Amino acid sequence: MKIARFSHDDGIHFGILDEGELVVLAGDPMFAGYETTGERVPLADAALLAPVIPRSKVVCVGKNYHEHAKEMGGEAPAEPLLFLKPNTAVVGPGDSIVRPVSLSDRTEHEGELVAVIGRIAKNVAAEDALDYVFGYTVGNDVTARDLQRRDGQWSRAKGFDTFCPLGPVIETEFDATSATIETRVDGEVRQHAPLSDMIHSVAEIIAYASAVFTLLPGDVIMTGTPAGVGELVAGDTVEVEVSGIGVLRNPVRDALPQP
Ligand code: MG
């Protein structure tokens, strides 16, 4: 099932994608289940939003693909390398990624599979961890690469507003072991990998992270990016596609000068 969050008329709704239409739900299915209102909205009339607004945190894993760890100039760490992005960085499909050009010289894309947590998770075992996943979406862990290298830790580099596009939908029945991820910039393929190339699986990451943080419904886990990260410039359109979920498409622009 593909779940979208969207605006239509003057309201924000959740819906199930069904043959080019959205079957409107009575509430947020993560909390309210799948009761429908009886209304259907053509997809073309709906403005898709980020399918989830993380209640508390965006948990990310660095260097979770060997070839990407190499291109960053090192080996992959033995354990998942966790960091956080603020939830204020989240934007939806079609929203602009805004390059913070007064503070950074280089903004890069990182296409990633994203797991959406659906139940409170603390100290869960890897073999049970997927029971805590509501579904999966697509994300772009946008990064100010120069600040990442300069700061030594990544809060600024990963945390700018608009640096966490999510969408277009949440797929609730997704097998992360048999899909592929691809990132394209203006149609040119920059990143392409099977998700099976991940070093630490979604289940292992959730188990590892939940030993540290309590994961709340609506928190998201960004599972790392494959090789091929590269620069985004104003005027680009970046697409991240995970087969079986969809295409997350965002234009890129520069921040306006501050008065
Ligand atoms: Mg990343």
PDB file of C-alpha atoms and ligand atoms in Angstrom:
ATOM      1  CA  MET A   1       0.000   0.000   0.000  1.00  0.00           C
ATOM      2  CA  LYS A   2       1.291   3.449  -0.917  1.00  0.00           C
ATOM      3  CA  ILE A   3       0.347   6.182   1.572  1.00  0.00           C
ATOM      4  CA  ALA A   4       0.581   9.852   0.633  1.00  0.00           C
ATOM      5  CA  ARG A   5       0.198  13.004   2.692  1.00  0.00           C
ATOM      6  CA  PHE A   6      -1.177  15.821   0.591  1.00  0.00           C
ATOM      7  CA  SER A   7      -2.932  19.142   0.522  1.00  0.00           C
ATOM      8  CA  HIS A   8      -6.178  19.502  -1.371  1.00  0.00           C
ATOM      9  CA  ASP A   9      -8.689  22.340  -1.216  1.00  0.00           C
ATOM     10  CA  ASP A  10      -7.700  23.939   2.089  1.00  0.00           C
ATOM     11  CA  GLY A  11      -6.869  20.848   4.115  1.00  0.00           C
ATOM     12  CA  ILE A  12      -4.034  18.391   4.684  1.00  0.00           C
ATOM     13  CA  HIS A  13      -4.999  14.739   4.354  1.00  0.00           C
ATOM     14  CA  PHE A  14      -3.573  11.249   4.151  1.00  0.00           C
ATOM     15  CA  GLY A  15      -4.595   8.942   1.335  1.00  0.00           C
ATOM     16  CA  ILE A  16      -3.968   5.526  -0.173  1.00  0.00           C
ATOM     17  CA  LEU A  17      -2.812   5.596  -3.775  1.00  0.00           C
ATOM     18  CA  ASP A  18      -5.205   3.632  -5.986  1.00  0.00           C
ATOM     19  CA  GLU A  19      -5.112   3.765  -9.801  1.00  0.00           C
ATOM     20  CA  GLY A  20      -4.216   7.428 -10.145  1.00  0.00           C
ATOM     21  CA  GLU A  21      -6.431   8.543  -7.283  1.00  0.00           C
ATOM     22  CA  LEU A  22      -6.020   9.017  -3.553  1.00  0.00           C
ATOM     23  CA  VAL A  23      -8.510   7.252  -1.294  1.00  0.00           C
ATOM     24  CA  VAL A  24      -8.808   9.816   1.484  1.00  0.00           C
ATOM     25  CA  LEU A  25      -8.245   8.553   5.034  1.00  0.00           C
ATOM     26  CA  ALA A  26      -9.998   9.874   8.132  1.00  0.00           C
ATOM     27  CA  GLY A  27      -6.714  10.501   9.960  1.00  0.00           C
ATOM     28  CA  ASP A  28      -3.012   9.745  10.068  1.00  0.00           C
ATOM     29  CA  PRO A  29      -2.894   5.977   9.446  1.00  0.00           C
ATOM     30  CA  MET A  30       0.116   5.604  11.733  1.00  0.00           C
ATOM     31  CA  PHE A  31      -2.113   6.543  14.671  1.00  0.00           C
ATOM     32  CA  ALA A  32      -5.706   6.276  13.409  1.00  0.00           C
ATOM     33  CA  GLY A  33      -5.675   3.216  11.147  1.00  0.00           C
ATOM     34  CA  TYR A  34      -7.127   3.006   7.671  1.00  0.00           C
ATOM     35  CA  GLU A  35     -10.685   4.264   8.049  1.00  0.00           C
ATOM     36  CA  THR A  36     -11.645   6.090   4.845  1.00  0.00           C
ATOM     37  CA  THR A  37     -13.827   9.161   4.389  1.00  0.00           C
ATOM     38  CA  GLY A  38     -15.392   7.832   1.175  1.00  0.00           C
ATOM     39  CA  GLU A  39     -13.813  10.669  -0.788  1.00  0.00           C
ATOM     40  CA  ARG A  40     -11.370  10.137  -3.671  1.00  0.00           C
ATOM     41  CA  VAL A  41      -9.057  12.820  -5.032  1.00  0.00           C
ATOM     42  CA  PRO A  42      -7.325  12.551  -8.421  1.00  0.00           C
ATOM     43  CA  LEU A  43      -3.574  12.450  -7.854  1.00  0.00           C
ATOM     44  CA  ALA A  44      -3.192  15.283 -10.354  1.00  0.00           C
ATOM     45  CA  ASP A  45      -5.307  17.545  -8.095  1.00  0.00           C
ATOM     46  CA  ALA A  46      -3.305  16.827  -4.942  1.00  0.00           C
ATOM     47  CA  ALA A  47      -0.087  18.554  -3.886  1.00  0.00           C
ATOM     48  CA  LEU A  48       2.037  15.854  -2.274  1.00  0.00           C
ATOM     49  CA  LEU A  49       3.766  16.744   0.999  1.00  0.00           C
ATOM     50  CA  ALA A  50       6.479  14.949   2.926  1.00  0.00           C
ATOM     51  CA  PRO A  51       4.632  11.703   3.797  1.00  0.00           C
ATOM     52  CA  VAL A  52       5.764  11.937   7.408  1.00  0.00           C
ATOM     53  CA  ILE A  53       6.842  14.789   9.668  1.00  0.00           C
ATOM     54  CA  PRO A  54       9.307  13.274  12.109  1.00  0.00           C
ATOM     55  CA  ARG A  55       7.942  13.947  15.608  1.00  0.00           C
ATOM     56  CA  SER A  56      11.321  14.013  17.229  1.00  0.00           C
ATOM     57  CA  LYS A  57      14.241  13.028  15.031  1.00  0.00           C
ATOM     58  CA  VAL A  58      15.763  12.010  11.744  1.00  0.00           C
ATOM     59  CA  VAL A  59      18.294   9.282  12.526  1.00  0.00           C
ATOM     60  CA  CYS A  60      20.963   8.835   9.874  1.00  0.00           C
ATOM     61  CA  VAL A  61      23.717   6.320   9.196  1.00  0.00           C
ATOM     62  CA  GLY A  62      26.971   7.420   7.597  1.00  0.00           C
ATOM     63  CA  LYS A  63      29.153   5.252   5.356  1.00  0.00           C
ATOM     64  CA  ASN A  64      26.772   2.301   5.096  1.00  0.00           C
ATOM     65  CA  TYR A  65      27.956   1.259   1.610  1.00  0.00           C
ATOM     66  CA  HIS A  66      31.595   0.183   1.069  1.00  0.00           C
ATOM     67  CA  GLU A  67      32.063   2.051  -2.238  1.00  0.00           C
ATOM     68  CA  HIS A  68      30.751   5.292  -0.706  1.00  0.00           C
ATOM     69  CA  ALA A  69      33.053   4.939   2.322  1.00  0.00           C
ATOM     70  CA  LYS A  70      35.952   4.610  -0.153  1.00  0.00           C
ATOM     71  CA  GLU A  71      34.970   7.705  -2.129  1.00  0.00           C
ATOM     72  CA  MET A  72      34.880   9.638   1.168  1.00  0.00           C
ATOM     73  CA  GLY A  73      38.476   8.573   1.730  1.00  0.00           C
ATOM     74  CA  GLY A  74      38.246   5.757   4.244  1.00  0.00           C
ATOM     75  CA  GLU A  75      36.890   2.386   5.173  1.00  0.00           C
ATOM     76  CA  ALA A  76      33.384   1.767   6.457  1.00  0.00           C
ATOM     77  CA  PRO A  77      33.211   1.729  10.260  1.00  0.00           C
ATOM     78  CA  ALA A  78      32.605  -1.645  11.919  1.00  0.00           C
ATOM     79  CA  GLU A  79      29.495  -0.363  13.694  1.00  0.00           C
ATOM     80  CA  PRO A  80      26.753   1.892  12.252  1.00  0.00           C
ATOM     81  CA  LEU A  81      27.898   5.530  12.361  1.00  0.00           C
ATOM     82  CA  LEU A  82      24.856   7.403  13.706  1.00  0.00           C
ATOM     83  CA  PHE A  83      24.074  11.096  13.443  1.00  0.00           C
ATOM     84  CA  LEU A  84      20.909  13.191  13.584  1.00  0.00           C
ATOM     85  CA  LYS A  85      19.307  15.757  11.331  1.00  0.00           C
ATOM     86  CA  PRO A  86      16.782  18.225  12.800  1.00  0.00           C
ATOM     87  CA  ASN A  87      13.170  17.657  11.764  1.00  0.00           C
ATOM     88  CA  THR A  88      13.087  21.280  10.562  1.00  0.00           C
ATOM     89  CA  ALA A  89      15.213  20.159   7.587  1.00  0.00           C
ATOM     90  CA  VAL A  90      12.350  18.072   6.178  1.00  0.00           C
ATOM     91  CA  VAL A  91      10.656  19.150   2.955  1.00  0.00           C
ATOM     92  CA  GLY A  92       8.419  17.275   0.562  1.00  0.00           C
ATOM     93  CA  PRO A  93       8.329  16.242  -3.089  1.00  0.00           C
ATOM     94  CA  GLY A  94       8.690  19.218  -5.411  1.00  0.00           C
ATOM     95  CA  ASP A  95       9.982  21.550  -2.693  1.00  0.00           C
ATOM     96  CA  SER A  96      13.219  23.382  -3.403  1.00  0.00           C
ATOM     97  CA  ILE A  97      16.519  22.363  -1.886  1.00  0.00           C
ATOM     98  CA  VAL A  98      18.016  25.725  -0.918  1.00  0.00           C
ATOM     99  CA  ARG A  99      21.803  25.967  -1.098  1.00  0.00           C
ATOM    100  CA  PRO A 100      23.154  28.034   1.845  1.00  0.00           C
ATOM    101  CA  VAL A 101      25.587  29.842  -0.442  1.00  0.00           C
ATOM    102  CA  SER A 102      26.664  32.489   2.073  1.00  0.00           C
ATOM    103  CA  LEU A 103      27.916  29.734   4.424  1.00  0.00           C
ATOM    104  CA  SER A 104      28.914  26.837   2.170  1.00  0.00           C
ATOM    105  CA  ASP A 105      30.590  26.424  -1.226  1.00  0.00           C
ATOM    106  CA  ARG A 106      29.389  22.915  -1.956  1.00  0.00           C
ATOM    107  CA  THR A 107      25.991  21.257  -1.562  1.00  0.00           C
ATOM    108  CA  GLU A 108      25.771  17.558  -2.474  1.00  0.00           C
ATOM    109  CA  HIS A 109      23.021  14.962  -2.916  1.00  0.00           C
ATOM    110  CA  GLU A 110      22.875  11.644  -1.043  1.00  0.00           C
ATOM    111  CA  GLY A 111      19.998   9.451  -2.202  1.00  0.00           C
ATOM    112  CA  GLU A 112      18.855   7.079   0.561  1.00  0.00           C
ATOM    113  CA  LEU A 113      16.223   4.515   1.508  1.00  0.00           C
ATOM    114  CA  VAL A 114      14.268   5.742   4.548  1.00  0.00           C
ATOM    115  CA  ALA A 115      12.497   3.565   7.118  1.00  0.00           C
ATOM    116  CA  VAL A 116       9.558   5.187   8.922  1.00  0.00           C
ATOM    117  CA  ILE A 117       9.125   4.055  12.527  1.00  0.00           C
ATOM    118  CA  GLY A 118       5.537   3.182  13.468  1.00  0.00           C
ATOM    119  CA  ARG A 119       5.789   2.042  17.118  1.00  0.00           C
ATOM    120  CA  ILE A 120       7.784   3.088  20.157  1.00  0.00           C
ATOM    121  CA  ALA A 121      11.066   1.188  19.956  1.00  0.00           C
ATOM    122  CA  LYS A 122      13.607   0.881  22.761  1.00  0.00           C
ATOM    123  CA  ASN A 123      16.242  -1.840  23.019  1.00  0.00           C
ATOM    124  CA  VAL A 124      14.653  -3.920  20.291  1.00  0.00           C
ATOM    125  CA  ALA A 125      16.460  -6.969  18.943  1.00  0.00           C
ATOM    126  CA  ALA A 126      17.416  -7.029  15.263  1.00  0.00           C
ATOM    127  CA  GLU A 127      15.194 -10.050  14.643  1.00  0.00           C
ATOM    128  CA  ASP A 128      12.166  -8.085  15.899  1.00  0.00           C
ATOM    129  CA  ALA A 129      13.138  -4.673  14.537  1.00  0.00           C
ATOM    130  CA  LEU A 130      11.129  -4.709  11.308  1.00  0.00           C
ATOM    131  CA  ASP A 131       7.949  -5.080  13.401  1.00  0.00           C
ATOM    132  CA  TYR A 132       8.524  -1.440  14.400  1.00  0.00           C
ATOM    133  CA  VAL A 133       8.634  -0.151  10.812  1.00  0.00           C
ATOM    134  CA  PHE A 134       5.460   1.481   9.497  1.00  0.00           C
ATOM    135  CA  GLY A 135       6.805   1.600   5.954  1.00  0.00           C
ATOM    136  CA  TYR A 136       9.515   2.971   3.706  1.00  0.00           C
ATOM    137  CA  THR A 137      10.005   6.141   1.744  1.00  0.00           C
ATOM    138  CA  VAL A 138      12.776   7.822  -0.238  1.00  0.00           C
ATOM    139  CA  GLY A 139      15.072  10.534   1.093  1.00  0.00           C
ATOM    140  CA  ASN A 140      17.907  12.816   0.137  1.00  0.00           C
ATOM    141  CA  ASP A 141      20.487  13.412   2.882  1.00  0.00           C
ATOM    142  CA  VAL A 142      21.571  16.738   1.403  1.00  0.00           C
ATOM    143  CA  THR A 143      24.986  17.731   2.727  1.00  0.00           C
ATOM    144  CA  ALA A 144      27.150  20.853   2.741  1.00  0.00           C
ATOM    145  CA  ARG A 145      30.292  18.835   2.029  1.00  0.00           C
ATOM    146  CA  ASP A 146      32.785  21.606   2.780  1.00  0.00           C
ATOM    147  CA  LEU A 147      31.242  22.201   6.217  1.00  0.00           C
ATOM    148  CA  GLN A 148      31.149  18.462   6.918  1.00  0.00           C
ATOM    149  CA  ARG A 149      34.906  18.268   6.330  1.00  0.00           C
ATOM    150  CA  ARG A 150      35.661  21.505   8.182  1.00  0.00           C
ATOM    151  CA  ASP A 151      33.488  21.091  11.299  1.00  0.00           C
ATOM    152  CA  GLY A 152      34.537  17.580  12.342  1.00  0.00           C
ATOM    153  CA  GLN A 153      30.936  16.836  13.340  1.00  0.00           C
ATOM    154  CA  TRP A 154      28.005  17.188  11.037  1.00  0.00           C
ATOM    155  CA  SER A 155      25.199  19.174  12.651  1.00  0.00           C
ATOM    156  CA  ARG A 156      25.631  22.203  10.395  1.00  0.00           C
ATOM    157  CA  ALA A 157      26.565  20.296   7.251  1.00  0.00           C
ATOM    158  CA  LYS A 158      23.506  18.052   7.420  1.00  0.00           C
ATOM    159  CA  GLY A 159      21.084  20.310   9.238  1.00  0.00           C
ATOM    160  CA  PHE A 160      20.166  23.244   7.014  1.00  0.00           C
ATOM    161  CA  ASP A 161      16.501  23.868   6.315  1.00  0.00           C
ATOM    162  CA  THR A 162      15.448  21.918   3.161  1.00  0.00           C
ATOM    163  CA  PHE A 163      18.334  19.419   3.554  1.00  0.00           C
ATOM    164  CA  CYS A 164      15.996  16.460   4.175  1.00  0.00           C
ATOM    165  CA  PRO A 165      13.573  15.920   1.274  1.00  0.00           C
ATOM    166  CA  LEU A 166      11.282  12.915   1.935  1.00  0.00           C
ATOM    167  CA  GLY A 167       8.673  11.250  -0.280  1.00  0.00           C
ATOM    168  CA  PRO A 168       6.787  10.864  -2.508  1.00  0.00           C
ATOM    169  CA  VAL A 169       4.870   8.179  -0.563  1.00  0.00           C
ATOM    170  CA  ILE A 170       5.308   5.596   2.188  1.00  0.00           C
ATOM    171  CA  GLU A 171       5.179   2.018   0.904  1.00  0.00           C
ATOM    172  CA  THR A 172       3.959  -0.241   3.697  1.00  0.00           C
ATOM    173  CA  GLU A 173       4.804  -3.550   1.983  1.00  0.00           C
ATOM    174  CA  PHE A 174       8.370  -3.177   0.851  1.00  0.00           C
ATOM    175  CA  ASP A 175      11.234  -5.629   0.721  1.00  0.00           C
ATOM    176  CA  ALA A 176      14.432  -3.669   1.236  1.00  0.00           C
ATOM    177  CA  THR A 177      16.559  -6.614   0.166  1.00  0.00           C
ATOM    178  CA  SER A 178      15.412  -6.792  -3.462  1.00  0.00           C
ATOM    179  CA  ALA A 179      15.105  -3.139  -4.562  1.00  0.00           C
ATOM    180  CA  THR A 180      17.536  -0.698  -6.132  1.00  0.00           C
ATOM    181  CA  ILE A 181      18.244   2.962  -5.472  1.00  0.00           C
ATOM    182  CA  GLU A 182      19.191   5.525  -8.106  1.00  0.00           C
ATOM    183  CA  THR A 183      19.933   9.254  -7.964  1.00  0.00           C
ATOM    184  CA  ARG A 184      19.693  11.368 -11.121  1.00  0.00           C
ATOM    185  CA  VAL A 185      20.535  15.035 -11.645  1.00  0.00           C
ATOM    186  CA  ASP A 186      18.804  16.516 -14.684  1.00  0.00           C
ATOM    187  CA  GLY A 187      18.379  12.955 -15.921  1.00  0.00           C
ATOM    188  CA  GLU A 188      22.047  11.981 -15.540  1.00  0.00           C
ATOM    189  CA  VAL A 189      22.541   8.926 -13.321  1.00  0.00           C
ATOM    190  CA  ARG A 190      24.834   9.809 -10.415  1.00  0.00           C
ATOM    191  CA  GLN A 191      24.173   6.960  -7.981  1.00  0.00           C
ATOM    192  CA  HIS A 192      22.871   3.456  -8.657  1.00  0.00           C
ATOM    193  CA  ALA A 193      23.084   0.460  -6.343  1.00  0.00           C
ATOM    194  CA  PRO A 194      21.129  -2.517  -5.083  1.00  0.00           C
ATOM    195  CA  LEU A 195      19.952  -1.932  -1.516  1.00  0.00           C
ATOM    196  CA  SER A 196      21.485  -5.320  -0.739  1.00  0.00           C
ATOM    197  CA  ASP A 197      24.878  -3.527  -0.898  1.00  0.00           C
ATOM    198  CA  MET A 198      24.078  -1.906   2.462  1.00  0.00           C
ATOM    199  CA  ILE A 199      26.590  -2.947   5.109  1.00  0.00           C
ATOM    200  CA  HIS A 200      24.210  -2.728   8.085  1.00  0.00           C
ATOM    201  CA  SER A 201      20.623  -3.779   7.357  1.00  0.00           C
ATOM    202  CA  VAL A 202      17.575  -1.727   8.319  1.00  0.00           C
ATOM    203  CA  ALA A 203      16.905  -4.188  11.146  1.00  0.00           C
ATOM    204  CA  GLU A 204      20.466  -3.926  12.457  1.00  0.00           C
ATOM    205  CA  ILE A 205      20.354  -0.127  12.336  1.00  0.00           C
ATOM    206  CA  ILE A 206      17.059   0.028  14.251  1.00  0.00           C
ATOM    207  CA  ALA A 207      18.375  -2.371  16.886  1.00  0.00           C
ATOM    208  CA  TYR A 208      21.600  -0.372  17.223  1.00  0.00           C
ATOM    209  CA  ALA A 209      19.868   3.024  17.324  1.00  0.00           C
ATOM    210  CA  SER A 210      17.126   1.904  19.717  1.00  0.00           C
ATOM    211  CA  ALA A 211      19.780   0.964  22.273  1.00  0.00           C
ATOM    212  CA  VAL A 212      20.651   4.675  22.309  1.00  0.00           C
ATOM    213  CA  PHE A 213      17.487   6.650  21.589  1.00  0.00           C
ATOM    214  CA  THR A 214      13.864   5.752  22.133  1.00  0.00           C
ATOM    215  CA  LEU A 215      12.467   5.740  18.603  1.00  0.00           C
ATOM    216  CA  LEU A 216       9.009   7.278  18.364  1.00  0.00           C
ATOM    217  CA  PRO A 217       6.270   6.767  15.778  1.00  0.00           C
ATOM    218  CA  GLY A 218       7.033   9.161  12.945  1.00  0.00           C
ATOM    219  CA  ASP A 219      10.781   9.140  13.504  1.00  0.00           C
ATOM    220  CA  VAL A 220      12.653   8.211  10.354  1.00  0.00           C
ATOM    221  CA  ILE A 221      15.851   6.275   9.729  1.00  0.00           C
ATOM    222  CA  MET A 222      17.976   7.307   6.749  1.00  0.00           C
ATOM    223  CA  THR A 223      19.974   4.230   5.870  1.00  0.00           C
ATOM    224  CA  GLY A 224      23.022   5.701   4.127  1.00  0.00           C
ATOM    225  CA  THR A 225      23.959   6.527   0.563  1.00  0.00           C
ATOM    226  CA  PRO A 226      25.762   4.499  -2.097  1.00  0.00           C
ATOM    227  CA  ALA A 227      28.754   5.752  -4.101  1.00  0.00           C
ATOM    228  CA  GLY A 228      28.393   8.628  -6.548  1.00  0.00           C
ATOM    229  CA  VAL A 229      27.560  11.586  -4.320  1.00  0.00           C
ATOM    230  CA  GLY A 230      28.033  14.848  -6.170  1.00  0.00           C
ATOM    231  CA  GLU A 231      27.382  18.543  -6.378  1.00  0.00           C
ATOM    232  CA  LEU A 232      24.029  20.237  -6.802  1.00  0.00           C
ATOM    233  CA  VAL A 233      23.831  23.699  -8.326  1.00  0.00           C
ATOM    234  CA  ALA A 234      20.995  26.164  -8.747  1.00  0.00           C
ATOM    235  CA  GLY A 235      18.680  25.150 -11.565  1.00  0.00           C
ATOM    236  CA  ASP A 236      19.298  21.410 -11.148  1.00  0.00           C
ATOM    237  CA  THR A 237      16.493  18.958 -10.576  1.00  0.00           C
ATOM    238  CA  VAL A 238      17.545  16.000  -8.427  1.00  0.00           C
ATOM    239  CA  GLU A 239      15.593  12.748  -8.426  1.00  0.00           C
ATOM    240  CA  VAL A 240      16.049   9.854  -6.021  1.00  0.00           C
ATOM    241  CA  GLU A 241      14.208   6.682  -6.973  1.00  0.00           C
ATOM    242  CA  VAL A 242      13.792   3.475  -5.003  1.00  0.00           C
ATOM    243  CA  SER A 243      12.214   0.757  -7.102  1.00  0.00           C
ATOM    244  CA  GLY A 244       8.856  -0.207  -5.671  1.00  0.00           C
ATOM    245  CA  ILE A 245       8.402   3.079  -3.773  1.00  0.00           C
ATOM    246  CA  GLY A 246       8.676   5.963  -6.239  1.00  0.00           C
ATOM    247  CA  VAL A 247      10.640   9.008  -7.361  1.00  0.00           C
ATOM    248  CA  LEU A 248      11.456  11.898  -5.017  1.00  0.00           C
ATOM    249  CA  ARG A 249      12.044  14.959  -7.207  1.00  0.00           C
ATOM    250  CA  ASN A 250      13.315  18.345  -5.968  1.00  0.00           C
ATOM    251  CA  PRO A 251      14.546  21.463  -7.733  1.00  0.00           C
ATOM    252  CA  VAL A 252      17.624  23.259  -6.404  1.00  0.00           C
ATOM    253  CA  ARG A 253      18.062  26.982  -5.873  1.00  0.00           C
ATOM    254  CA  ASP A 254      20.384  29.332  -4.024  1.00  0.00           C
ATOM    255  CA  ALA A 255      19.383  31.062  -0.794  1.00  0.00           C
ATOM    256  CA  LEU A 256      18.561  34.711  -1.290  1.00  0.00           C
ATOM    257  CA  PRO A 257      21.016  37.189   0.280  1.00  0.00           C
ATOM    258  CA  GLN A 258      20.006  38.066   3.831  1.00  0.00           C
ATOM    259  CA  PRO A 259      19.372  41.760   4.504  1.00  0.00           C
TER     260      PRO A 259
HETATM  261 MG    MG B   1      23.867  10.153   4.154  1.00  0.00          MG
END
